[in-house]
Amino acid sequence: MESLPFLFPPARLIVIRPEEAMPRVSLLFVLALTLSAPSWAQTAPEAAIHHLMDQQAADWNRGDVDAFMKAYEDAPTTTFVGKTVEYGYSTIRERYKRIYPTPAGMGKLTFTHLAIRELDSNYVVATGNFHLERTAAGGGNADGIFSLLLKKDPQGWKIILDHSNRTN
């Protein structure tokens, strides 16, 4: 074998015969693909929060405030921040029922620009926009922003803090 000149010769030169090279290259390729998960892939908490938000929108759009509220932790410390600060699951539930007494007033809810950030394995922050499509008689369309703090419990992810504000 002819010696090749090196500017900085390696401490040890390893020669791989062609028949040995393919399995190593294949293994390295598979390892690289495995370790380089696409940045658009959702983590388990992100997927769960997206599902929770989709379920909330579906419950709202059926006019079912009680089902919509299942996303919230049923606790006296659950907090809603809007024009005022309100504490307690039942207080927040009654607020929704008072402000949105009819299906026309509830309209059709959509969430957009949902961003989810894991704080640790038991807490996430979700931010985004909401839109209510309503008739003039139902109160007209409404848009706003929100930030949610969610906590993981044995039943899944629950909203413990909801900060929502209308932008129009």
XYZ file of C-alpha atoms in Angstrom:
168
model
C 0.000 0.000 0.000
C 1.351 3.375 -0.979
C 1.773 5.938 1.779
C -0.107 9.202 1.363
C 1.419 12.421 2.634
C -0.468 14.146 5.473
C 0.055 17.679 6.628
C -0.932 16.501 10.095
C -0.605 12.719 10.076
C -3.251 10.848 12.105
C -2.091 9.082 15.231
C -3.441 5.861 13.790
C -4.755 5.275 10.300
C -7.716 2.909 10.062
C -8.261 1.291 6.712
C -11.760 -0.002 6.011
C -12.148 -2.538 3.269
C -15.025 -1.755 0.869
C -17.078 -4.745 2.055
C -16.966 -3.396 5.657
C -17.768 0.213 4.767
C -21.455 -0.172 3.835
C -22.742 -1.497 7.196
C -20.908 1.276 9.059
C -22.184 3.983 6.718
C -25.729 2.622 6.969
C -25.550 2.533 10.746
C -24.224 6.091 10.876
C -26.960 7.251 8.478
C -29.726 5.644 10.557
C -28.248 7.075 13.751
C -28.049 10.560 12.227
C -31.676 10.397 11.071
C -32.828 9.189 14.472
C -31.008 11.915 16.369
C -32.042 14.716 14.050
C -35.802 14.738 14.606
C -37.435 17.437 12.508
C -37.945 20.732 14.303
C -41.617 20.649 13.295
C -42.247 17.370 15.131
C -44.459 17.826 18.195
C -43.470 16.597 21.617
C -45.993 14.536 23.577
C -47.058 17.550 25.700
C -47.464 19.719 22.580
C -49.643 17.113 20.901
C -51.719 16.719 24.071
C -52.230 20.490 24.413
C -53.206 20.806 20.744
C -55.738 18.022 21.281
C -57.052 19.701 24.447
C -57.485 23.030 22.634
C -59.193 21.344 19.669
C -61.582 19.620 22.104
C -62.280 22.919 23.870
C -63.154 24.596 20.567
C -65.442 21.687 19.614
C -67.187 21.799 23.016
C -67.613 25.579 22.775
C -68.947 25.347 19.235
C -71.605 22.875 20.432
C -72.646 25.438 23.046
C -71.505 23.179 25.903
C -69.794 25.333 28.567
C -69.644 22.424 31.030
C -67.686 20.274 28.556
C -65.497 23.290 27.644
C -64.645 23.696 31.332
C -63.305 20.119 31.606
C -60.002 21.549 30.334
C -59.698 23.565 33.567
C -58.513 22.205 36.896
C -61.503 21.885 39.220
C -59.900 23.759 42.107
C -60.483 26.958 44.094
C -57.063 28.216 42.957
C -57.831 28.012 39.225
C -57.508 31.588 37.974
C -58.977 33.597 35.104
C -57.464 36.995 34.290
C -59.411 39.246 31.936
C -60.902 42.618 32.794
C -60.848 41.327 36.379
C -59.182 38.451 38.209
C -61.467 35.591 39.190
C -60.608 32.537 41.260
C -62.154 29.116 41.422
C -63.448 26.630 38.901
C -67.117 27.281 39.667
C -66.655 31.070 39.541
C -64.999 30.826 36.108
C -67.701 28.436 34.872
C -70.452 30.808 36.002
C -68.611 33.737 34.376
C -68.650 31.951 31.007
C -72.336 31.092 31.384
C -73.208 34.688 32.349
C -71.229 36.367 29.529
C -72.168 33.779 26.870
C -75.746 32.757 27.772
C -76.804 31.477 24.335
C -75.252 29.503 21.479
C -75.557 32.638 19.305
C -73.626 34.608 21.924
C -70.990 31.901 22.089
C -70.536 31.809 18.324
C -67.888 29.629 16.712
C -64.482 29.567 18.417
C -61.164 29.063 16.684
C -57.649 29.175 18.070
C -54.678 30.262 15.954
C -50.969 30.899 16.399
C -50.824 28.362 19.227
C -47.329 28.239 20.730
C -46.497 25.804 23.491
C -43.451 25.991 25.723
C -42.590 23.275 28.215
C -41.469 24.667 31.558
C -40.806 21.189 32.930
C -42.405 17.754 32.656
C -45.507 18.892 34.608
C -46.080 22.478 33.436
C -46.461 24.174 30.061
C -47.355 27.639 28.860
C -49.581 27.986 25.804
C -50.116 31.294 24.002
C -52.153 32.203 20.972
C -55.099 34.019 19.479
C -58.795 33.306 19.657
C -61.564 34.311 17.284
C -65.313 34.161 17.887
C -67.383 34.215 14.725
C -70.788 35.589 15.729
C -73.769 37.259 14.135
C -74.506 40.885 14.958
C -77.421 39.681 17.104
C -74.995 37.354 18.931
C -72.659 40.226 19.766
C -70.532 40.421 16.624
C -67.161 38.897 16.021
C -64.559 39.007 18.762
C -60.814 38.526 18.610
C -58.257 38.271 21.354
C -55.087 36.811 22.761
C -54.487 34.347 25.566
C -51.817 32.778 27.687
C -52.493 29.619 29.619
C -50.537 27.871 32.327
C -51.314 24.164 32.282
C -50.440 21.499 34.814
C -50.228 17.782 34.157
C -52.274 15.634 36.506
C -53.304 11.958 36.376
C -56.236 12.828 34.054
C -54.029 14.806 31.643
C -53.296 18.485 31.156
C -55.460 21.043 32.980
C -55.565 24.827 32.740
C -54.699 26.394 36.094
C -54.294 29.995 34.874
C -56.096 31.583 31.888
C -55.193 35.127 30.908
C -57.432 36.129 27.980
C -58.042 39.580 26.559
C -60.067 40.850 23.636
C -58.164 42.862 21.070
C -61.255 44.306 19.374
